[in-house]
Coordinates of C-alpha atoms (C1' of nucleotides) in Angstrom, one line a residue:
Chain A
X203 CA -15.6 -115.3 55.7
X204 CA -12.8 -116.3 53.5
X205 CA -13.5 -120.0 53.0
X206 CA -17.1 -119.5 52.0
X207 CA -15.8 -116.9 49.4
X208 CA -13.3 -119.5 48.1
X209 CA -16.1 -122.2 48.0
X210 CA -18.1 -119.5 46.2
X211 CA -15.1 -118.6 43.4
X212 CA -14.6 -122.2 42.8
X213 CA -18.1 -122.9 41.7
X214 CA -18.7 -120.2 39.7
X215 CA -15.0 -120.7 37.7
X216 CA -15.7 -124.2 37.5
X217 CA -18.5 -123.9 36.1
X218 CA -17.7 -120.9 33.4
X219 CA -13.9 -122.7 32.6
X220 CA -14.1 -126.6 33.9
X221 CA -12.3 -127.7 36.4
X222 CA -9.0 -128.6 34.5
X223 CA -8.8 -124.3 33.8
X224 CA -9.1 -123.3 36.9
X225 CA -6.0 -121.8 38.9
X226 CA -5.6 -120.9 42.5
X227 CA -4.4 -117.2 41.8
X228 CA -7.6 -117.1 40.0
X229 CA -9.8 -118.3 42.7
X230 CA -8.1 -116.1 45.5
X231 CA -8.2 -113.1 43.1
X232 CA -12.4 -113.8 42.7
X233 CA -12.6 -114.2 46.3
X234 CA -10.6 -111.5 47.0
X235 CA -8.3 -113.2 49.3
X236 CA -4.4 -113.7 49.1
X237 CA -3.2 -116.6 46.8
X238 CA -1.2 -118.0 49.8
X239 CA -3.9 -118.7 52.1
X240 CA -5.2 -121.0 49.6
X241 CA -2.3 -122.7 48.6
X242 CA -1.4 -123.5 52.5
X243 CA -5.2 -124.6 52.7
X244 CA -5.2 -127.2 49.9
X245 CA -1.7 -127.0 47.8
X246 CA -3.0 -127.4 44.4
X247 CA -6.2 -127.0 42.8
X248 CA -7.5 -130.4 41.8
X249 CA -7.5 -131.2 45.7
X250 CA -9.3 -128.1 46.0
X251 CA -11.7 -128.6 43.8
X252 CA -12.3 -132.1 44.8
X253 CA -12.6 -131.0 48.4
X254 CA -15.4 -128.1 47.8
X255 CA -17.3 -131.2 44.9
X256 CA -17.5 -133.2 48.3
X257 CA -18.7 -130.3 50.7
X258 CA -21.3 -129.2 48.5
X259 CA -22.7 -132.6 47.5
X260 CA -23.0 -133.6 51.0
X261 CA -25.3 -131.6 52.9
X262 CA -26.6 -132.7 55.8
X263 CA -30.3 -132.7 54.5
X264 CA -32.6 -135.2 55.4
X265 CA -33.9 -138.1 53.0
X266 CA -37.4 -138.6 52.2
X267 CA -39.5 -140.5 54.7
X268 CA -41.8 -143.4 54.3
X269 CA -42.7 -146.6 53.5
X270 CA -43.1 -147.3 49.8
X271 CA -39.8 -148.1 48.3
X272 CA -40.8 -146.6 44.9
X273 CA -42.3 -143.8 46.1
X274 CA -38.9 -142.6 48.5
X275 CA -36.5 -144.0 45.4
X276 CA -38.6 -141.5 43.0
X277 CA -38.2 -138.5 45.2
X278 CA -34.8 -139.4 46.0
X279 CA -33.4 -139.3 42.2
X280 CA -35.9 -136.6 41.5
X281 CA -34.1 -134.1 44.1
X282 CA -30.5 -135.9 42.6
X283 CA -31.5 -134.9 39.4
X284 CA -32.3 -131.0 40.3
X285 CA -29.5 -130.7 42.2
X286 CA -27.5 -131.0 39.2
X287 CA -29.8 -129.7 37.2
X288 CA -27.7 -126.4 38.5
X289 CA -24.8 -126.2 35.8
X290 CA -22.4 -125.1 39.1
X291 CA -23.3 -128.1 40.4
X292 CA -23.0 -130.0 37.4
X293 CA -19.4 -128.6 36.6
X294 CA -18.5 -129.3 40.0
X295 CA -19.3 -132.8 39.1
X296 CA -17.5 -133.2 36.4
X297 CA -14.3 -132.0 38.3
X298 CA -15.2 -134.8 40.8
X299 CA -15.3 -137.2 37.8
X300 CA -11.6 -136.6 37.0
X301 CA -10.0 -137.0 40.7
X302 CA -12.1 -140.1 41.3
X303 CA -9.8 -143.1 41.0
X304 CA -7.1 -140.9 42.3
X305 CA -6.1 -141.3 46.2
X306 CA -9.5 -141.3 47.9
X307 CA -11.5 -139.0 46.0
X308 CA -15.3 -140.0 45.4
X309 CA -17.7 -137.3 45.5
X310 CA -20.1 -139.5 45.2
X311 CA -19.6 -142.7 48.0
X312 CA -22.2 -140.8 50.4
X313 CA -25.5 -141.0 47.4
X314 CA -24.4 -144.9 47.7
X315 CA -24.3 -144.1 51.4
X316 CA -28.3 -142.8 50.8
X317 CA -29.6 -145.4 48.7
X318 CA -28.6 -148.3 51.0
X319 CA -30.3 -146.8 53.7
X320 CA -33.6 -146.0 51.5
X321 CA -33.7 -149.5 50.0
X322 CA -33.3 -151.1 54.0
X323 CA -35.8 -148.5 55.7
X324 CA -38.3 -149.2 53.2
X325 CA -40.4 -152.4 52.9
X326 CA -38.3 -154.7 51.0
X327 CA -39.5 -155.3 47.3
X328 CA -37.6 -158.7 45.7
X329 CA -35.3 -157.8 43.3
X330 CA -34.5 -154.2 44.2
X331 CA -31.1 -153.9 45.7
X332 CA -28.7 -151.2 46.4
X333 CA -26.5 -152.6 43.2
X334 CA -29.2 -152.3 41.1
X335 CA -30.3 -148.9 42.2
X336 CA -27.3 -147.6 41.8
X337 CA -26.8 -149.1 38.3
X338 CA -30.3 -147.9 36.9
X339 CA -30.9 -145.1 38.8
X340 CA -27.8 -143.2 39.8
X341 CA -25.8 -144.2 37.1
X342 CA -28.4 -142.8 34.6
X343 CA -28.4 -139.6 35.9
X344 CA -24.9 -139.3 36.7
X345 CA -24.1 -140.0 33.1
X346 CA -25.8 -137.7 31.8
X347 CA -25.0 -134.8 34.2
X348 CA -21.8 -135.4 33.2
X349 CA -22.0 -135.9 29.3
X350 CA -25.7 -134.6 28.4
X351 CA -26.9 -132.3 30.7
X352 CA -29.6 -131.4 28.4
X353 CA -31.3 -134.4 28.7
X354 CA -32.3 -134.0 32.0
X355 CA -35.8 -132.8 33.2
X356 CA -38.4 -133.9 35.3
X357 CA -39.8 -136.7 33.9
X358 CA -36.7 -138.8 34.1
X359 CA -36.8 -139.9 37.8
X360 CA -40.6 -141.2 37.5
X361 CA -39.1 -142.9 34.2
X362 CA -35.6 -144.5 35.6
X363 CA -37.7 -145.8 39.1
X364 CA -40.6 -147.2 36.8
X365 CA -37.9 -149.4 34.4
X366 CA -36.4 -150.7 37.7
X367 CA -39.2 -151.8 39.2
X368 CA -41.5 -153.4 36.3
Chain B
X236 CA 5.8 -140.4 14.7
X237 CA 5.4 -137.4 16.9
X238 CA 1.8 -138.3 17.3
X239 CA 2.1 -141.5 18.7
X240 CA 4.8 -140.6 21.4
X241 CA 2.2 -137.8 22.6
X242 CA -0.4 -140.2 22.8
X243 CA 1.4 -142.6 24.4
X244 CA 2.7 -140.2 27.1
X245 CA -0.6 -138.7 27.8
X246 CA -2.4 -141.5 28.8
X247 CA 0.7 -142.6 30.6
X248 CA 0.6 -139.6 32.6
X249 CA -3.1 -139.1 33.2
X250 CA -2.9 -142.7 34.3
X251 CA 0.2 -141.9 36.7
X252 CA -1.1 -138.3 38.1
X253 CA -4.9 -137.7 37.0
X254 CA -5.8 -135.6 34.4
X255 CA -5.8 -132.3 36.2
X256 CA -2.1 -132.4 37.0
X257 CA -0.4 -133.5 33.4
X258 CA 1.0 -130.5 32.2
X259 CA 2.1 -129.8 28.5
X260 CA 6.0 -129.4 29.2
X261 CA 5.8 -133.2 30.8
X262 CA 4.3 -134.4 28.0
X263 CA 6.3 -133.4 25.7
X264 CA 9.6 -134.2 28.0
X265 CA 8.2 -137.9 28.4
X266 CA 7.3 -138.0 24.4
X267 CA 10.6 -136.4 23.5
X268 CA 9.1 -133.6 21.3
X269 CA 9.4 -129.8 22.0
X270 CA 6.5 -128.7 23.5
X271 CA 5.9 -125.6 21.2
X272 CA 5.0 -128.6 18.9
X273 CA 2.1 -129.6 21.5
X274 CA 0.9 -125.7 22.0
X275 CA 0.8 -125.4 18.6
X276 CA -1.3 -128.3 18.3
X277 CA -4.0 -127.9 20.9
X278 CA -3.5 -124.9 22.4
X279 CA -3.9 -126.3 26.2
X280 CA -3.4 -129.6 28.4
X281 CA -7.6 -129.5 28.4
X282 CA -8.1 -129.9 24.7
X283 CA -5.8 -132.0 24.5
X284 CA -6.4 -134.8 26.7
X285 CA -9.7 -134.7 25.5
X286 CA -8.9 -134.9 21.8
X287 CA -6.6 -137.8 23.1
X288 CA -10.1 -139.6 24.9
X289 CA -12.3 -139.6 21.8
X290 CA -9.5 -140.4 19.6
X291 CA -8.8 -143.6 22.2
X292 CA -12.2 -144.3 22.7
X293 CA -13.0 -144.1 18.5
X294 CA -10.8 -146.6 17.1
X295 CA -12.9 -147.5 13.7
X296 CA -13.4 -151.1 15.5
X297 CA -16.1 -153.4 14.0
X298 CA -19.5 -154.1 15.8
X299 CA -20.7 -157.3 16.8
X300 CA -22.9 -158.6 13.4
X301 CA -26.0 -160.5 13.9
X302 CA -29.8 -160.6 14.7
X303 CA -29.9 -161.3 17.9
X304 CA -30.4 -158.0 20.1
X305 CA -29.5 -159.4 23.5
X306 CA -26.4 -161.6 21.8
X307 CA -25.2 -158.0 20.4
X308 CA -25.7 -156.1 23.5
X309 CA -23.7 -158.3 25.6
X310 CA -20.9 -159.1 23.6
X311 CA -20.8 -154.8 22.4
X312 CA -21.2 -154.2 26.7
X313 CA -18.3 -156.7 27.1
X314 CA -15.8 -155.0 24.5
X315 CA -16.4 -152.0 26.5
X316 CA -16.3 -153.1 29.7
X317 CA -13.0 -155.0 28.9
X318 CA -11.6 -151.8 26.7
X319 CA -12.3 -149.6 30.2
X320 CA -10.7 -152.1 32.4
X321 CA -7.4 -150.9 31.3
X322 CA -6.6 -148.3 34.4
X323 CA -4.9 -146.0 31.3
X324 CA -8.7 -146.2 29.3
X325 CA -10.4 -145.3 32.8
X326 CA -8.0 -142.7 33.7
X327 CA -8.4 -141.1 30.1
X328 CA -12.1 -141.4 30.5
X329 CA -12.1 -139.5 33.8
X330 CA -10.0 -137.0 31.5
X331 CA -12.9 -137.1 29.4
X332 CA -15.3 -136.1 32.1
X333 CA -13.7 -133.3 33.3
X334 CA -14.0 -131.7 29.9
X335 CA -17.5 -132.8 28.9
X336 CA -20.4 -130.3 28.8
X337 CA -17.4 -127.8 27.8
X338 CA -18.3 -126.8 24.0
X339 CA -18.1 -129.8 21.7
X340 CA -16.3 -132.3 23.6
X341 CA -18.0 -135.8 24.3
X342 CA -15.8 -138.2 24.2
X343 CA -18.5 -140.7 24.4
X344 CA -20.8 -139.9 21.4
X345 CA -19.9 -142.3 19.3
X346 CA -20.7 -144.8 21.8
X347 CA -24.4 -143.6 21.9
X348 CA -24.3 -144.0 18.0
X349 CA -23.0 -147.3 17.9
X350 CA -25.9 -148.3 20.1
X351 CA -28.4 -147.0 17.9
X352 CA -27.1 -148.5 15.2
X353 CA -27.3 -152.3 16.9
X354 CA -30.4 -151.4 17.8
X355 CA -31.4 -150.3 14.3
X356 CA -29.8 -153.7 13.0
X357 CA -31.3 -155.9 15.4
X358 CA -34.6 -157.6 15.1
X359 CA -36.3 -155.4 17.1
X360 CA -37.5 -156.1 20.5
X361 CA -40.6 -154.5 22.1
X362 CA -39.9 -151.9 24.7
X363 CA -35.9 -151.5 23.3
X364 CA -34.7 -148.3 22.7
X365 CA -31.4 -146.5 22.5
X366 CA -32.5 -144.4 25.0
X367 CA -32.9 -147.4 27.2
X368 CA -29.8 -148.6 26.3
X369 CA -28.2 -145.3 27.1
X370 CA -29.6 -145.7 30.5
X371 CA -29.2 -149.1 31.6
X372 CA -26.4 -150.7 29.9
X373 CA -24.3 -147.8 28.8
X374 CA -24.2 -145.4 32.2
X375 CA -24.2 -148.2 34.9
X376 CA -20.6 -149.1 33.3
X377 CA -19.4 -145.7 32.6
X378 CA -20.4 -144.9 36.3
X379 CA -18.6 -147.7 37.2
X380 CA -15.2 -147.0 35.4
X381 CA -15.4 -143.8 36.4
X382 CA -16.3 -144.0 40.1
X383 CA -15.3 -147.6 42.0
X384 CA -13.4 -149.0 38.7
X385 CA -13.0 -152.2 41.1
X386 CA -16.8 -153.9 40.3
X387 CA -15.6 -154.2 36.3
X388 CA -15.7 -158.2 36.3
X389 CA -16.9 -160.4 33.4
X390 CA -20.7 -160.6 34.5
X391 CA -21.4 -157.2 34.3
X392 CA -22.4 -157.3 30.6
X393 CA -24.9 -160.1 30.8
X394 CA -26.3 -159.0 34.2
X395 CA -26.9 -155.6 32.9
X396 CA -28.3 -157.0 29.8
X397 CA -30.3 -159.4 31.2
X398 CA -31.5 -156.5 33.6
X399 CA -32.4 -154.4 30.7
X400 CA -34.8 -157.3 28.9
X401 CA -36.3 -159.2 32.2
Chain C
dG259 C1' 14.8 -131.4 -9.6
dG260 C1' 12.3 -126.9 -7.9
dG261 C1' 8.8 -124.9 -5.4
dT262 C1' 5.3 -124.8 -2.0
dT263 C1' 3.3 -125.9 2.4
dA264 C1' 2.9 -127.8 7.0
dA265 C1' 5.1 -129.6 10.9
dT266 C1' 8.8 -129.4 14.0
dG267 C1' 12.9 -127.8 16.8
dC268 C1' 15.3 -124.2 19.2
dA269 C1' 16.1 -120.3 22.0
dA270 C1' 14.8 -116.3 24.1
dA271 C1' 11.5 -113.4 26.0
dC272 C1' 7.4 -113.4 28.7
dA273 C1' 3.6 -114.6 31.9
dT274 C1' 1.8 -117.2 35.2
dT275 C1' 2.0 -120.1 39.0
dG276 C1' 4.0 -121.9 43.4
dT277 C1' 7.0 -121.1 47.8
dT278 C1' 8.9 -119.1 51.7
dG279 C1' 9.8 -116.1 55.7
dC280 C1' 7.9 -112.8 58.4
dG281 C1' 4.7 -109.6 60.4
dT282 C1' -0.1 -108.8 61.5
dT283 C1' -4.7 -109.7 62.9
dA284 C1' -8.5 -112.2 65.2
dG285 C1' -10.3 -115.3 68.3
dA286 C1' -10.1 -118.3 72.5
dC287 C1' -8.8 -119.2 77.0
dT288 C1' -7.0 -117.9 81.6
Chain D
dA261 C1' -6.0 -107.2 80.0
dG262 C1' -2.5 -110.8 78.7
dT263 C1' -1.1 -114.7 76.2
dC264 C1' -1.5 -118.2 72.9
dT265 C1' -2.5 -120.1 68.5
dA266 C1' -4.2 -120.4 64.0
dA267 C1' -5.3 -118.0 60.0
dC268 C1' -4.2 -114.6 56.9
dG269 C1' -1.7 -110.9 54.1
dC270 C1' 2.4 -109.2 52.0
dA271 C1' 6.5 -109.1 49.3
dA272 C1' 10.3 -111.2 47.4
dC273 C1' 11.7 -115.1 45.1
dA274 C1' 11.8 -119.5 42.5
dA275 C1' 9.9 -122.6 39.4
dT276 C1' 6.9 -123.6 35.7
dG277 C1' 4.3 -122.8 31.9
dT278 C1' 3.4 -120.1 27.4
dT279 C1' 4.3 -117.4 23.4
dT280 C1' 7.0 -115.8 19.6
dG281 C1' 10.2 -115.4 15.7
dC282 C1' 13.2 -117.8 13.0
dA283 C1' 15.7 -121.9 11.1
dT284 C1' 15.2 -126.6 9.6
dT285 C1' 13.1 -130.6 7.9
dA286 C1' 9.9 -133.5 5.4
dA287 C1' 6.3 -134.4 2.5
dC288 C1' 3.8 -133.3 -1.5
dC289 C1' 2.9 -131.5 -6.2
dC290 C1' 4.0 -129.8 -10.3

DNA sequence: GGGTTAATGCAAACATTGTTGCGTTAGACT
DNA sequence: AGTCTAACGCAACAATGTTTGCATTAACCC
């Protein structure tokens, strides 16, 4: 299927170049598909990046299950944070990162979409709100996809939910 | 000074179109240089904006003096905040994203050091580390610029600080 | 001043990227 | 099967972006 080989090429240039050096005659030649079918797909190549960042970070996949807000958040980030742990995924990011702002572009409104619906399914705990989730949870991990991806392993999840919530 | 025009027109233009579509011959139209001087300089849009971010983002400003950890934190949070409320300073920042994880380029590094060294100057607090301000003060705003620019507002620094030592 | 070096402008070749019209294929529906 | 439509490939073309060699300027250092 030629989309699936597109989405494909764009991951794997992304991540090898960043998204600001990748061109559409490159991705169609990866993919092995005419440049022309992907310019009448998506025009240019920051929408088409930005479009693919989207599809992948939103897979239908269900969210943890339960009771015990700290328990579902910790899962939660901990499956964020291997997701990204993936340097495609990372880079694909990062190209989301420089078309948010523009137009309606944010690759990441549906984790905010997630979190709301953890912190209201779950038993209510005083003082944890979506905003705050977001800012110590997400946030952390987000930045440091984004800037240090080293610093990212498994015990940061346990570590970010713990701050929060003492 | 040629310098100064680029600079000026880049973060025009990233602010106007997003860093992914500011090419090197616009910048050097809207800066009224030849744009073999830009190629020569960086070599490619990429490097360019990016040297452009960090150089932005790095002006040799003074920190907040004092003793007082949580006085220092808010008012160095606030400069930030108010420095990234600029749409130009967000858009570059998003420029800065895109190219981050790519070699060398962290256009936010010198943030992370100026935290350590408040928190090196400080009286210290129990339970206060860089790391921690990384996390919870740094990244919830950075996020925030980057992804819903909108929630900047003037209470962000104290709640996040208060956040961090409650 | 004379000499050296680095930065810049200019113009021409060059390479890459983006667009368009048209023919072909593939799938869906009747 | 026949027809319709959407997606795709192809090739020619147009527009843009990039490189190069050379001349000019400006700053710096004897």
């Amino acid at each position: 299927m030629v989309l699936s080989a597109i989405k494909t090429a764009v991951e794997e240039l992304v991540a090898e170049r960043g998204s600001e050096r990748v061109t559409i005659p490159m991705v169609a030649e990866r993919a092995g598909v005419n440049p022309t079918s992907v310019y009448r797909r998506w025009g240019d190549a920051s929408t088409m990046i930005n479009d693919i960042a989207t599809y992948r970070l939103d897979p239908g996949r269900p969210l943890p299950k339960g009771d015990d807000l700290r328990t579902l958040l910790t899962e939660w980030a901990d499956e964020i944070i291997r997701h990204y742990s993936d340097p495609v995924h990372a880079a694909i990011l990062r190209g989301g990162a420089a078309s948010a702002g523009q137009s309606q572009s944010d690759c990441l409104r549906n984790r905010r979409a997630e979190a709301g619906m953890l912190v209201q399914q779950a038993a209510p705990v005083p003082g944890i709100t979506v905003e705050r989730v977001i800012d110590h949870i997400v946030a952390p991990i987000v930045y440091r996809v984004i800037f240090i991806p080293d610093s990212l392993d498994e015990t940061l999840a346990p570590r970010l939910v713990a701050e929060l919530f003492d």
